[in-house]
JSON list of C-alpha atoms in Angstrom, two decimals:
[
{"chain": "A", "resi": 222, "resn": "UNK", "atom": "CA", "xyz": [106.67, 66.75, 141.06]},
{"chain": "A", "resi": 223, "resn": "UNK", "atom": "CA", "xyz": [105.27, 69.79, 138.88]},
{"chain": "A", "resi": 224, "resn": "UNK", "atom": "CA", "xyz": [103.60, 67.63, 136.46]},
{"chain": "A", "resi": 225, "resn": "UNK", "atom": "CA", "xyz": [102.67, 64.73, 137.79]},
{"chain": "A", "resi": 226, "resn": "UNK", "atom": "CA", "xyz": [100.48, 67.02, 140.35]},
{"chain": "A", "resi": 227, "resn": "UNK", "atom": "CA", "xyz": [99.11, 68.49, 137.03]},
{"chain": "A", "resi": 228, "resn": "UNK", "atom": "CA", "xyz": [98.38, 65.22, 135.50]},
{"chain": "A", "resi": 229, "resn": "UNK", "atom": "CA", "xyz": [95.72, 64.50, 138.32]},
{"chain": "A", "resi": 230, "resn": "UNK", "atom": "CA", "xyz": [93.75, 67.71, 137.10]},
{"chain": "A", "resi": 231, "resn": "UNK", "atom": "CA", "xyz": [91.19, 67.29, 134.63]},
{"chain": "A", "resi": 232, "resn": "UNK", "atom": "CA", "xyz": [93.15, 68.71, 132.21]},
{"chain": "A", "resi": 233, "resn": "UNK", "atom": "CA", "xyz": [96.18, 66.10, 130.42]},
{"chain": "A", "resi": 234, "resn": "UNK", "atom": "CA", "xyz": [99.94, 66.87, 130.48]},
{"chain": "A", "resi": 235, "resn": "UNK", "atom": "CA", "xyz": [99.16, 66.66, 126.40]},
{"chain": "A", "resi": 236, "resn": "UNK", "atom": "CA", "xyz": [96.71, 69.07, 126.57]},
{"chain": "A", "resi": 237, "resn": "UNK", "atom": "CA", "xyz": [98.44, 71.56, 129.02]},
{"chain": "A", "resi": 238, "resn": "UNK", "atom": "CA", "xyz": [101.91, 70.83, 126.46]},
{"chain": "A", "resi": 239, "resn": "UNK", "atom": "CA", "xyz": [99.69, 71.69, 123.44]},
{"chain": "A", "resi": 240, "resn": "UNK", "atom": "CA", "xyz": [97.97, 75.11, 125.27]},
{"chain": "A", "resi": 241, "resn": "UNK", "atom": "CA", "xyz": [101.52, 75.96, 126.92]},
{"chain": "A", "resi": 242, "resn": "UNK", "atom": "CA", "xyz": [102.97, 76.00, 122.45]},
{"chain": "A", "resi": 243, "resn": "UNK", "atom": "CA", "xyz": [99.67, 77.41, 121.24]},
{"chain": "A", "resi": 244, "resn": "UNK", "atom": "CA", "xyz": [100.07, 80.57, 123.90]},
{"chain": "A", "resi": 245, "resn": "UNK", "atom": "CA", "xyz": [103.72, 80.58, 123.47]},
{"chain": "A", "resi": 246, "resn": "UNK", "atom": "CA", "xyz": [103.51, 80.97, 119.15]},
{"chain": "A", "resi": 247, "resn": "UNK", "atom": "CA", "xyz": [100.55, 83.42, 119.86]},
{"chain": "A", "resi": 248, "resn": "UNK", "atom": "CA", "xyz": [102.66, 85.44, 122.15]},
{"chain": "A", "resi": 249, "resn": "UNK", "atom": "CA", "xyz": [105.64, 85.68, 119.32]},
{"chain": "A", "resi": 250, "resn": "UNK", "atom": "CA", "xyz": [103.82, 86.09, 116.26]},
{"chain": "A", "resi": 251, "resn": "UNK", "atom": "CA", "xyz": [102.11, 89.58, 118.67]},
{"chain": "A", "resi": 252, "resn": "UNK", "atom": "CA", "xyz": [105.42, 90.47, 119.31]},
{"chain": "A", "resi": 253, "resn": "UNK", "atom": "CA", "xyz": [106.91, 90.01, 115.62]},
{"chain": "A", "resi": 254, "resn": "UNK", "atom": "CA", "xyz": [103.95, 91.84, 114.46]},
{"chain": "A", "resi": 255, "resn": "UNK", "atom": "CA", "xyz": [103.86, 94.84, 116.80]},
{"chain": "A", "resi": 256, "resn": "UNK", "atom": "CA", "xyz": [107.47, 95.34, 116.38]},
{"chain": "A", "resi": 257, "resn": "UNK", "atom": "CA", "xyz": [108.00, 95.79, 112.69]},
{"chain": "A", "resi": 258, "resn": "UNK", "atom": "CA", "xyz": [104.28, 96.75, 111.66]},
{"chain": "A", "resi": 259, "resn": "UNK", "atom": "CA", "xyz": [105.73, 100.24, 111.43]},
{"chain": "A", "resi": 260, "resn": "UNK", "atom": "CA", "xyz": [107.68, 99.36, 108.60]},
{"chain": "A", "resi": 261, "resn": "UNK", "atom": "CA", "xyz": [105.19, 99.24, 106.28]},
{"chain": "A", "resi": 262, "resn": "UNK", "atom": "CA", "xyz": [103.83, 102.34, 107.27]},
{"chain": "A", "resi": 263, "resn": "UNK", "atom": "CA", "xyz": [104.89, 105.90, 105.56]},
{"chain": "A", "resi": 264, "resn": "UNK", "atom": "CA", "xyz": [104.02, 107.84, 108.66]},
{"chain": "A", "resi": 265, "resn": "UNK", "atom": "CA", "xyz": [105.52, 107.19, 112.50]},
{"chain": "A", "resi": 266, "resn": "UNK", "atom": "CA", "xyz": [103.80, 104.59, 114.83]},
{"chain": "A", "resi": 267, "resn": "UNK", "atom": "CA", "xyz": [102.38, 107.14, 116.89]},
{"chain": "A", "resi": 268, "resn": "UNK", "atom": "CA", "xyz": [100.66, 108.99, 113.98]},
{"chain": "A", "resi": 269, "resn": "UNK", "atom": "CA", "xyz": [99.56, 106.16, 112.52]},
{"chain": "A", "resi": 270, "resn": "UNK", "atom": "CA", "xyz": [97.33, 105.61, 116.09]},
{"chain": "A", "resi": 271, "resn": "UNK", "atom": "CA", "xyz": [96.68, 109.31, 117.07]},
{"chain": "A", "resi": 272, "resn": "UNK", "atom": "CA", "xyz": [96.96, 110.78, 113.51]},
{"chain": "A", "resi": 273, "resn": "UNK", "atom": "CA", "xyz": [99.38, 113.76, 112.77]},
{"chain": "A", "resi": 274, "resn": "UNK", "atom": "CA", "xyz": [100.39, 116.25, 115.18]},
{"chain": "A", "resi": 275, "resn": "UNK", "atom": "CA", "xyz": [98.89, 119.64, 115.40]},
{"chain": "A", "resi": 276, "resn": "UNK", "atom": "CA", "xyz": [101.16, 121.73, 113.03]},
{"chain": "A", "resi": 277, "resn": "UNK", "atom": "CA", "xyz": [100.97, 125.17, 115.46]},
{"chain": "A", "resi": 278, "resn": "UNK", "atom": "CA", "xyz": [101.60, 124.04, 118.70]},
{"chain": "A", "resi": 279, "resn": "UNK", "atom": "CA", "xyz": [105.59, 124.71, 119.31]},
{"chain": "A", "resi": 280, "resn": "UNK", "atom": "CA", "xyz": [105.60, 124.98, 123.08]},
{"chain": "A", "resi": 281, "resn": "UNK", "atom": "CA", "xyz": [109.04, 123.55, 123.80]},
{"chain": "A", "resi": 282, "resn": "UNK", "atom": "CA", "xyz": [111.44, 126.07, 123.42]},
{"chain": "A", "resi": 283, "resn": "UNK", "atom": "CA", "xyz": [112.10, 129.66, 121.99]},
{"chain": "A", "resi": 284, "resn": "UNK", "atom": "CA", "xyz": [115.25, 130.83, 120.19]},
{"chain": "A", "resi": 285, "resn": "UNK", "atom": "CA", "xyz": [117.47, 133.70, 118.05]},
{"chain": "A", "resi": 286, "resn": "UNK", "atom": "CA", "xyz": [118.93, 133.16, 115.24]},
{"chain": "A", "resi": 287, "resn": "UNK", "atom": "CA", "xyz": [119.51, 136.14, 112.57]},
{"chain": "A", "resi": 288, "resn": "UNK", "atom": "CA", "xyz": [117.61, 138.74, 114.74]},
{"chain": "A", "resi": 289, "resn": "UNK", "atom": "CA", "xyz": [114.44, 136.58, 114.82]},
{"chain": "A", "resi": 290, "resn": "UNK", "atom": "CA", "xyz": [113.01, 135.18, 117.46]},
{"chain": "A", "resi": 291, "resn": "UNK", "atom": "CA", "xyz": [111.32, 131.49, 116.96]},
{"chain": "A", "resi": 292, "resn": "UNK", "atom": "CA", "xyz": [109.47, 128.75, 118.71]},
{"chain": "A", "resi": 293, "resn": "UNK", "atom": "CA", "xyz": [109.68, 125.22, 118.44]},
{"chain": "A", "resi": 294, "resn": "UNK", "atom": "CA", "xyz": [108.78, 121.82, 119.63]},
{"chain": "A", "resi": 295, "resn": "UNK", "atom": "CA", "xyz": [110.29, 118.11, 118.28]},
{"chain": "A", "resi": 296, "resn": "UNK", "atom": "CA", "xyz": [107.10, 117.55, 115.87]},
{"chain": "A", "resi": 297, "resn": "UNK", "atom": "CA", "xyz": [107.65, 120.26, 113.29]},
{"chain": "A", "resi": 298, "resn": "UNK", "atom": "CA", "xyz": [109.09, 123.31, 112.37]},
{"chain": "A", "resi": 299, "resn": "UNK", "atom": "CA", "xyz": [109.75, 126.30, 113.97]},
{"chain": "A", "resi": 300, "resn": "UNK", "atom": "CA", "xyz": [107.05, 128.98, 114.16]},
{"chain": "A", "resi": 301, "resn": "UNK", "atom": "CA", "xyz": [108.85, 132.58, 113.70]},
{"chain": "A", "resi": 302, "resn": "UNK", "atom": "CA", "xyz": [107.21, 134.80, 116.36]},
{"chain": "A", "resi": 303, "resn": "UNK", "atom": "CA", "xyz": [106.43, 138.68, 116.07]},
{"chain": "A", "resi": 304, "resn": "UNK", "atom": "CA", "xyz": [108.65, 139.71, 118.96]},
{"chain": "A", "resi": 305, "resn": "UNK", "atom": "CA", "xyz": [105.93, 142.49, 119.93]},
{"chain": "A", "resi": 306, "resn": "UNK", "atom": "CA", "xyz": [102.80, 140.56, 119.60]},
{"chain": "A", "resi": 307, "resn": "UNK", "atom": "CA", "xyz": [103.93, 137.03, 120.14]},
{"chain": "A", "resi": 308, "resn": "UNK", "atom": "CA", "xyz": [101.92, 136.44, 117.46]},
{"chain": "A", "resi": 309, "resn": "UNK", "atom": "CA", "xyz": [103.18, 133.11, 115.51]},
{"chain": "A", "resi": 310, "resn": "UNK", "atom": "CA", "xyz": [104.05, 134.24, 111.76]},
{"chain": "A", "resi": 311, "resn": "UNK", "atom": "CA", "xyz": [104.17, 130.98, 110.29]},
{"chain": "A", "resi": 312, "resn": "UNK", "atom": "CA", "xyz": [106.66, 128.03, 110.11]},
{"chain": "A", "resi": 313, "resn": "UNK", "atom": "CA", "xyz": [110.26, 128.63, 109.36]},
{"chain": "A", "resi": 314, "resn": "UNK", "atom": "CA", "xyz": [111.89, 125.98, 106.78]},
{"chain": "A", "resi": 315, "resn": "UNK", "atom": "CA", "xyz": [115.24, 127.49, 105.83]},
{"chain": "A", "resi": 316, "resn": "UNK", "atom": "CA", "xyz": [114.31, 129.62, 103.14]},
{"chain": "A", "resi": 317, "resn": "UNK", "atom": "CA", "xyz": [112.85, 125.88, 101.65]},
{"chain": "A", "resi": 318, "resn": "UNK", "atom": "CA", "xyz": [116.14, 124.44, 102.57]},
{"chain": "A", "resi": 319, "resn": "UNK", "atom": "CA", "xyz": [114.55, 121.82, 105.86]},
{"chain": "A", "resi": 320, "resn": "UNK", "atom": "CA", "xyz": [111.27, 119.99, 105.80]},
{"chain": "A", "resi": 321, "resn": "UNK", "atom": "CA", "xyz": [111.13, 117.38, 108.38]},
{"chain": "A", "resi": 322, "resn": "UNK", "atom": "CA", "xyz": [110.98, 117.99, 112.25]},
{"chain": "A", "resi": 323, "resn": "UNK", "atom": "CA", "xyz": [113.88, 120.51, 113.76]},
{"chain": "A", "resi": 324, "resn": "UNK", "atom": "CA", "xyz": [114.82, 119.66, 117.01]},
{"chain": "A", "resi": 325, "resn": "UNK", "atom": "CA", "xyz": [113.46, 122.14, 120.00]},
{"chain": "A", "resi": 326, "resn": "UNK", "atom": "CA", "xyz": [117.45, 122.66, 121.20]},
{"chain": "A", "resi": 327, "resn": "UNK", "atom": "CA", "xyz": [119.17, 123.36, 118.16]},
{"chain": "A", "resi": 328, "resn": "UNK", "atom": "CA", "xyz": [122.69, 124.90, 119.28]},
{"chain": "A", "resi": 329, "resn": "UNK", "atom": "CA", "xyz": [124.46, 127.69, 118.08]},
{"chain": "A", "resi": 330, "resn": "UNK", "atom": "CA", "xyz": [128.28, 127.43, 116.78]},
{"chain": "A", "resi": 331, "resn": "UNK", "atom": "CA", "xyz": [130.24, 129.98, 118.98]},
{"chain": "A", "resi": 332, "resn": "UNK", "atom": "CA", "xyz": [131.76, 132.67, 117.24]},
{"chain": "A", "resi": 333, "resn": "UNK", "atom": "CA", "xyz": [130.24, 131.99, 113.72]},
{"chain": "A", "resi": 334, "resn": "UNK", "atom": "CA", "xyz": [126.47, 132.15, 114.48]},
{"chain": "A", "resi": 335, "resn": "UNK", "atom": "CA", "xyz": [125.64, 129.09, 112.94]},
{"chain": "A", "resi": 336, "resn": "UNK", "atom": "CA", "xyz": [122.50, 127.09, 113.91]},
{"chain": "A", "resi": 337, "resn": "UNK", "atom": "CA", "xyz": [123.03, 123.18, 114.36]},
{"chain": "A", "resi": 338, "resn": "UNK", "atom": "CA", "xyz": [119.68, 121.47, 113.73]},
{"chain": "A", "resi": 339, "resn": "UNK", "atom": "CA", "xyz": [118.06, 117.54, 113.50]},
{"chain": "A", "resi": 340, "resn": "UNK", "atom": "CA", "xyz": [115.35, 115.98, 112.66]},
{"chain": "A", "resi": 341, "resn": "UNK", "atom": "CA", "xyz": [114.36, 112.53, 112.77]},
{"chain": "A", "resi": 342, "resn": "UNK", "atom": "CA", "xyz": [111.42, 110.67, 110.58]},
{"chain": "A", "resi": 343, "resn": "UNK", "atom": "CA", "xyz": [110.57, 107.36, 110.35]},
{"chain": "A", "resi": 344, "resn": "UNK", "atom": "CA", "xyz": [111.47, 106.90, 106.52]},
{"chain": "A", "resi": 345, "resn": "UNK", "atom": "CA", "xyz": [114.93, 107.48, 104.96]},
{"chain": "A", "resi": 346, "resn": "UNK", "atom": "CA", "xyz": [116.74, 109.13, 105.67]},
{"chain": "A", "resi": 347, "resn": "UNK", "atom": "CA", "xyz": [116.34, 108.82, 109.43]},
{"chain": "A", "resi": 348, "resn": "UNK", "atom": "CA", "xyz": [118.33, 111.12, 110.90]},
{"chain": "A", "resi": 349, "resn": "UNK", "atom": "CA", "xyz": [119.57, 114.82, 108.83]},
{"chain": "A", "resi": 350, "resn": "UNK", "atom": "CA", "xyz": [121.76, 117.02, 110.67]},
{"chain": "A", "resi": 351, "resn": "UNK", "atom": "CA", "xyz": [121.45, 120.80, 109.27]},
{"chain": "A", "resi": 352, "resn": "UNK", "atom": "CA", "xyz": [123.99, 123.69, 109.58]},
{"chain": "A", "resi": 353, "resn": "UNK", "atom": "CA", "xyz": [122.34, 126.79, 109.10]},
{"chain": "A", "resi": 354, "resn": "UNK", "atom": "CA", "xyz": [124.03, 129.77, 107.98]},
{"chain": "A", "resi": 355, "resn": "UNK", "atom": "CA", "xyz": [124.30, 132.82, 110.52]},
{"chain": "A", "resi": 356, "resn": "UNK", "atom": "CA", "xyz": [122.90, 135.11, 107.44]},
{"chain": "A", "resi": 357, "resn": "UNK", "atom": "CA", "xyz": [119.18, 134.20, 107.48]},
{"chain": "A", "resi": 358, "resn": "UNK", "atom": "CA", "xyz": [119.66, 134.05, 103.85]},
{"chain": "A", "resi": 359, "resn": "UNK", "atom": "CA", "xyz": [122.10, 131.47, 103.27]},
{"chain": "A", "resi": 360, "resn": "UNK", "atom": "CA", "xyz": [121.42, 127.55, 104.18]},
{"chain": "A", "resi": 361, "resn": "UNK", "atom": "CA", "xyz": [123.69, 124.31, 104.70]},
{"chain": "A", "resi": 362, "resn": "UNK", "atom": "CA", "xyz": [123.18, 121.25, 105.09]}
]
């Protein structure tokens, strides 16, 4: 009943068949392409739109570890902070040990001190899971 009212509109069933496959291959080939266009790309989707983040803003969370006090959001490193001033010191990569994004909610190992970290990036490796000493100068990973 369907078609045959749409065969007494101007337009054919051919034509509507032929627009309905056009649309439909148009419709895939924008979802193929926005789904793995990232691939090709070195940095993540949304920096390749917005450009990178803004390395000093760490406005997440604030944490210990070794008698330091740092802050932190998901984009970047940690920013040690001068516990009088609150004045950011600079970013914190493990004694050169970490440089990709540390999570904002890294947790501490009870009753060693340890720090377990992440960080995610949109090359390989994806995911890196840190263990960072409770002596500020010794790393793990």
């Amino acid at each position: 009943p369907f078609l045959r009212e749409l065969e007494q509109h101007v337009f054919g069933v051919g034509v509507l068949k032929a627009a309905v496959k056009n649309t439909s291959v148009k419709l895939l080939d924008a979802f193929v392409d926005s789904a793995f266009q990232f691939v090709d790309y070195p940095l993540d989707p949304s920096q390749v739109r917005f450009g990178k983040p803004l390395k000093n803003i760490s406005n997440t969370n604030v944490f210990e570890h070794s008698g330091k006090l740092y802050s932190i959001a998901e984009n970047n490193l940690p920013q040690e902070i001068d516990i009088l001033t609150l004045e950011a010191l600079g970013d914190w990569d493990v004694n050169g040990a970490w440089n990709r994004s540390f999570t904002a909610h890294p947790k501490r190992v009870p009753g060693t001190g340890e720090l377990v970290t992440m960080g995610i990036a949109a090359t390989k490796p994806f995911v890196e899971v840190g263990v960072i000493s409770g002596i500020s100068s010794q790393t793990g990973s």
